[in-house]
PDB file of C-alpha atoms in Angstrom:
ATOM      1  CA  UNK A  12      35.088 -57.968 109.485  1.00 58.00           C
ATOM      2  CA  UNK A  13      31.411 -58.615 109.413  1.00 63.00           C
ATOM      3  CA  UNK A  14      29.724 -59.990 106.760  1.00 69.00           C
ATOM      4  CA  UNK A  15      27.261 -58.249 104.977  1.00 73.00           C
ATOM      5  CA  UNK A  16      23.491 -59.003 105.864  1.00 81.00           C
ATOM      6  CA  UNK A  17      21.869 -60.952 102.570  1.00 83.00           C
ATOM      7  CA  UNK A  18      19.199 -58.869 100.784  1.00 88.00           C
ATOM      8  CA  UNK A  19      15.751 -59.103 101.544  1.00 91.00           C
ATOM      9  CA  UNK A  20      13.881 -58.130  98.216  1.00 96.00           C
ATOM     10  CA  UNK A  21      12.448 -59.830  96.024  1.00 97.00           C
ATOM     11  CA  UNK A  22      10.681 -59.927  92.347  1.00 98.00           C
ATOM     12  CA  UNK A  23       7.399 -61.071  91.921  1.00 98.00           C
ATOM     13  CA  UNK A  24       5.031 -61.492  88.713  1.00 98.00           C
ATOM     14  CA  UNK A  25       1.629 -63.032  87.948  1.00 98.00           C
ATOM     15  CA  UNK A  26      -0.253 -62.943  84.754  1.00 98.00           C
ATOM     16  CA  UNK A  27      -3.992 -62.591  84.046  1.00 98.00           C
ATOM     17  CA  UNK A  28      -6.102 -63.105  81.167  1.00 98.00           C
ATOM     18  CA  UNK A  29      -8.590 -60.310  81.103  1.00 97.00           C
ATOM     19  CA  UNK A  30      -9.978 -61.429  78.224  1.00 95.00           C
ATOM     20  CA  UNK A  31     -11.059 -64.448  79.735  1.00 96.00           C
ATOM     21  CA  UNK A  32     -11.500 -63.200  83.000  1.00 97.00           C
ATOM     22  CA  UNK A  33      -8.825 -65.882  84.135  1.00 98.00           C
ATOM     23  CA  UNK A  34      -5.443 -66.464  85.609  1.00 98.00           C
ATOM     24  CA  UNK A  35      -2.900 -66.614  82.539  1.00 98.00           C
ATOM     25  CA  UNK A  36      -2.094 -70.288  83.480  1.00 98.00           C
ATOM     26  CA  UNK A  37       1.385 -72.317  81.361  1.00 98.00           C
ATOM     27  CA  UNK A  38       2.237 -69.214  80.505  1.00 98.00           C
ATOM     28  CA  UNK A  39       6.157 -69.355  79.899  1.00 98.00           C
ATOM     29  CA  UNK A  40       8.216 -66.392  81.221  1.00 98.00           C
ATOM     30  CA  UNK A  41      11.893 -65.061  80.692  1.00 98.00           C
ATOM     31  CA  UNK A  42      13.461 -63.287  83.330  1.00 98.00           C
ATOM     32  CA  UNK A  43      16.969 -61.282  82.004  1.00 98.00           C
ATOM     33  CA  UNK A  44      19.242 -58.686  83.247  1.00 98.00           C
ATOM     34  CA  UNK A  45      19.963 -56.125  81.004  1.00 98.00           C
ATOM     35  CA  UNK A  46      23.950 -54.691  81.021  1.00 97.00           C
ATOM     36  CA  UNK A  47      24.024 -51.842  78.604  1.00 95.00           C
ATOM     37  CA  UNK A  48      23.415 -53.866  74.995  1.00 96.00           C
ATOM     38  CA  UNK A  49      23.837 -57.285  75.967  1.00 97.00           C
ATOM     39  CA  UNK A  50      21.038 -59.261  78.317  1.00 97.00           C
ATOM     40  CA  UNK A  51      21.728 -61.896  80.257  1.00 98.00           C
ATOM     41  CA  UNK A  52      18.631 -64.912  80.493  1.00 98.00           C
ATOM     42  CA  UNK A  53      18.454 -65.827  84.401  1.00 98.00           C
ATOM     43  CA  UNK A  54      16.108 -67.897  84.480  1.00 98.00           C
ATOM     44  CA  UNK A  55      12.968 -69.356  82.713  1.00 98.00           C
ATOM     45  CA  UNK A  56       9.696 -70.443  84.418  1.00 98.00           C
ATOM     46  CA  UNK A  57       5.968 -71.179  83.696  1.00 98.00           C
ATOM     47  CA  UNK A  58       2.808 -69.948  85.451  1.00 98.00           C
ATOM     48  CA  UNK A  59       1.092 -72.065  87.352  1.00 98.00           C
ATOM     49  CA  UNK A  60      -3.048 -72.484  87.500  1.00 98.00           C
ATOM     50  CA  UNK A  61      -3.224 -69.139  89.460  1.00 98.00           C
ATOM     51  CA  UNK A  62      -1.245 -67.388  86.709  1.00 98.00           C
ATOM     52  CA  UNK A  63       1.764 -66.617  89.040  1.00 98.00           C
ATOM     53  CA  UNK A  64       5.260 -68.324  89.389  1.00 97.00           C
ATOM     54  CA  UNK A  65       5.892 -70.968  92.408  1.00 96.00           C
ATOM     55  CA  UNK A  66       8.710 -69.287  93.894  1.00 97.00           C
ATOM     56  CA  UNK A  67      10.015 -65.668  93.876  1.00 98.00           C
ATOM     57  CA  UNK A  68      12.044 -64.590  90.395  1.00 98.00           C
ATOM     58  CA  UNK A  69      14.706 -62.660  92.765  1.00 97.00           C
ATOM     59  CA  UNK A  70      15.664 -63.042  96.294  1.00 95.00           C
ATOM     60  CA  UNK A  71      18.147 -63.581  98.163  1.00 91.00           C
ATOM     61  CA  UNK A  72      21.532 -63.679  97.092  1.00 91.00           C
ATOM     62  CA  UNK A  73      20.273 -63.327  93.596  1.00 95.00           C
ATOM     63  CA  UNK A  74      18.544 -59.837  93.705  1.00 96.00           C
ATOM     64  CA  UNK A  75      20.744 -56.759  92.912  1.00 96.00           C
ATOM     65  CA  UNK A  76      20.322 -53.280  91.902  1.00 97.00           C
ATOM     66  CA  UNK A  77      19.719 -52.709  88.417  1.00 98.00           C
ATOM     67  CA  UNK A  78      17.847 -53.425  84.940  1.00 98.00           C
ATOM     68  CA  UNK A  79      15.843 -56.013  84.515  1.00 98.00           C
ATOM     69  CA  UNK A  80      13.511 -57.118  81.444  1.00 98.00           C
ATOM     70  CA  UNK A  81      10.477 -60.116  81.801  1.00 98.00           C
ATOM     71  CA  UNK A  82       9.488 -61.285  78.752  1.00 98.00           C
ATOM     72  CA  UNK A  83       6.164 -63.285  78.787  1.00 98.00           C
ATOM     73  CA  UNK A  84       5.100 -65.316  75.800  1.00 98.00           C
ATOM     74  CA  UNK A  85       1.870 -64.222  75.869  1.00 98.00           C
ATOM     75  CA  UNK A  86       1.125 -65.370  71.954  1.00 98.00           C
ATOM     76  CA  UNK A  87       1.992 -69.119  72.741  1.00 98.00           C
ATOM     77  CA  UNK A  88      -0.260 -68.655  76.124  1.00 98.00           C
ATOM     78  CA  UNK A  89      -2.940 -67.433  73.829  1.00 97.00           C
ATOM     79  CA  UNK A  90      -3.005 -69.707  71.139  1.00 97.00           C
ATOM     80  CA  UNK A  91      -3.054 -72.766  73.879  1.00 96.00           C
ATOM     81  CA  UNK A  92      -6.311 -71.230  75.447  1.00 95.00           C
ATOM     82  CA  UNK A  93      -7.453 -71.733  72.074  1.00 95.00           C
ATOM     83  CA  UNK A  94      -7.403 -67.694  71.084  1.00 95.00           C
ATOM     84  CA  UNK A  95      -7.817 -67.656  67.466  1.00 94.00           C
ATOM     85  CA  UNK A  96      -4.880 -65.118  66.563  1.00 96.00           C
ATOM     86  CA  UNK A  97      -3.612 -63.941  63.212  1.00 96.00           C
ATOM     87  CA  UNK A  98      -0.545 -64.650  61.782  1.00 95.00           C
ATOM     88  CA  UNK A  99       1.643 -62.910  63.224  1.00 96.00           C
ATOM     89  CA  UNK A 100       0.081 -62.004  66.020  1.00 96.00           C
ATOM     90  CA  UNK A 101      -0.532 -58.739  67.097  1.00 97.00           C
ATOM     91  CA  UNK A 102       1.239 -59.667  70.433  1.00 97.00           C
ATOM     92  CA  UNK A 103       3.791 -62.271  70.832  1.00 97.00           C
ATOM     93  CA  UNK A 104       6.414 -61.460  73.461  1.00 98.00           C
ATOM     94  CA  UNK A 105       6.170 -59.038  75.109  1.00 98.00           C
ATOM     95  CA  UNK A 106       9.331 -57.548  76.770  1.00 98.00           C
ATOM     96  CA  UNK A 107       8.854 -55.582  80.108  1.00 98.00           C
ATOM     97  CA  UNK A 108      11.755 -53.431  80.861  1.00 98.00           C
ATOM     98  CA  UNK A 109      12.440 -51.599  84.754  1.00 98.00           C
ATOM     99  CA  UNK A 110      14.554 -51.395  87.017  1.00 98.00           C
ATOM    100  CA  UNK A 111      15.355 -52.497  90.969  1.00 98.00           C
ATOM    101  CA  UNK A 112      16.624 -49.580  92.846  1.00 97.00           C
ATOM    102  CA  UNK A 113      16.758 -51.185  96.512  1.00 96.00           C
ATOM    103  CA  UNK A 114      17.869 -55.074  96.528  1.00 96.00           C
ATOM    104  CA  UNK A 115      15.535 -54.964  99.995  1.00 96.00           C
ATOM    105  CA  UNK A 116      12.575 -54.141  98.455  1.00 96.00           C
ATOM    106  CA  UNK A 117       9.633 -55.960  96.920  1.00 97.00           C
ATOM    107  CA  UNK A 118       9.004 -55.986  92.959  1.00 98.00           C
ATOM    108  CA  UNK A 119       6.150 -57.154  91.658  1.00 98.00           C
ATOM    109  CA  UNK A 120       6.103 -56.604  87.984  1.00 98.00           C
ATOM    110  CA  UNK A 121       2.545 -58.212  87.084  1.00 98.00           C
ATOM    111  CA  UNK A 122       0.889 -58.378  83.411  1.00 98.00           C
ATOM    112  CA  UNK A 123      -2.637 -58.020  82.226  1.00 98.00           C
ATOM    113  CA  UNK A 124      -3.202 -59.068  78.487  1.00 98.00           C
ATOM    114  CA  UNK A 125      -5.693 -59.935  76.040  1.00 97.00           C
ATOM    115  CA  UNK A 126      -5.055 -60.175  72.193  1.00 97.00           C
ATOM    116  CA  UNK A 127      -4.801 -56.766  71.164  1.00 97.00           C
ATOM    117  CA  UNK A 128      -3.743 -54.854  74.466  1.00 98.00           C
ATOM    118  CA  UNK A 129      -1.468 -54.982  77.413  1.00 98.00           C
ATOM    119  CA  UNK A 130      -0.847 -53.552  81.013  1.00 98.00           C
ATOM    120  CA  UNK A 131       1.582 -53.509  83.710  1.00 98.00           C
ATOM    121  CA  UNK A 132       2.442 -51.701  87.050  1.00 97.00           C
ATOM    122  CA  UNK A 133       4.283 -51.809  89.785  1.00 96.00           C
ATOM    123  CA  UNK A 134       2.265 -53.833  92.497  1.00 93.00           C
ATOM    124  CA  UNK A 135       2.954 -55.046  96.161  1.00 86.00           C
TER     125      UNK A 135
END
C-alpha cells in the first residue's frame, strides 16, 4: 500500500490597520477548529512588524477539511497603538468563522480593522 501524498494547502492571515494606514503589528491571534458546539484552540501567534504571522497557520500534516474560526484581538492591538477606545470597546475580538474545502489549497483569511469597522475576504 502506498502512502498517501501529504497535503499541500495552507492558511494564511495578515492584519492591517486602516486607520492608521499601517500593518496591524503584536497583534495576538487565535486559530480554532470548530466541531459542531465545541472549538478546539490550535494554536496562538502574534503579528509581526508587517502585520502577518512568521509561518503558515495550516500546512502540512496539520491542514484538513473543515471549519475553522481566527479570532484576532484587535481591542488589545488597538489600545497598544495608543487608540483611545471606550469601555467596552466597540470591537474586541473579533471571531472569523469559514471553512477549508480542499486541504491542497491556499487560505488566506486576512483582516482590515479600525475602531468602529471591520473587513475580511478570501485572498491569495
Amino acid at each position: 500500500m502506498s502512502a498517501q501524498p501529504l497535503p499541500t494547502g495552507r492558511l494564511t492571515t495578515h492584519v492591517l490597520d486602516t486607520a492608521r494606514g499601517a500593518p496591524a503589528a503584536g497583534m495576538v491571534i487565535e486559530l480554532l477548529r470548530v466541531e459542531g458546539l465545541e472549538h478546539h484552540l490550535l494554536k496562538t501567534v502574534r503579528t509581526n512588524d508587517d502585520g502577518r504571522v512568521d509561518a503558515p497557520l495550516l500546512g502540512g500534516m496539520d491542514i484538513a477539511t473543515g471549519v475553522y474560526e481566527l479570532r484576532f484581538h484587535a481591542g488589545d492591538y488597538l489600545r497598544s497603538a495608543g487608540t483611545a477606545l471606550p469601555d467596552p470597546a466597540f470591537l474586541d475580538v473579533i471571531p472569523i468563522r469559514f471553512g477549508i474545502a480542499d486541504a491542497n489549497a491556499h487560505y488566506h483569511v486576512p483582516l482590515l480593522i479600525s475602531p468602529y469597522s471591520y473587513s475580511t475576504y478570501r485572498g491569495s
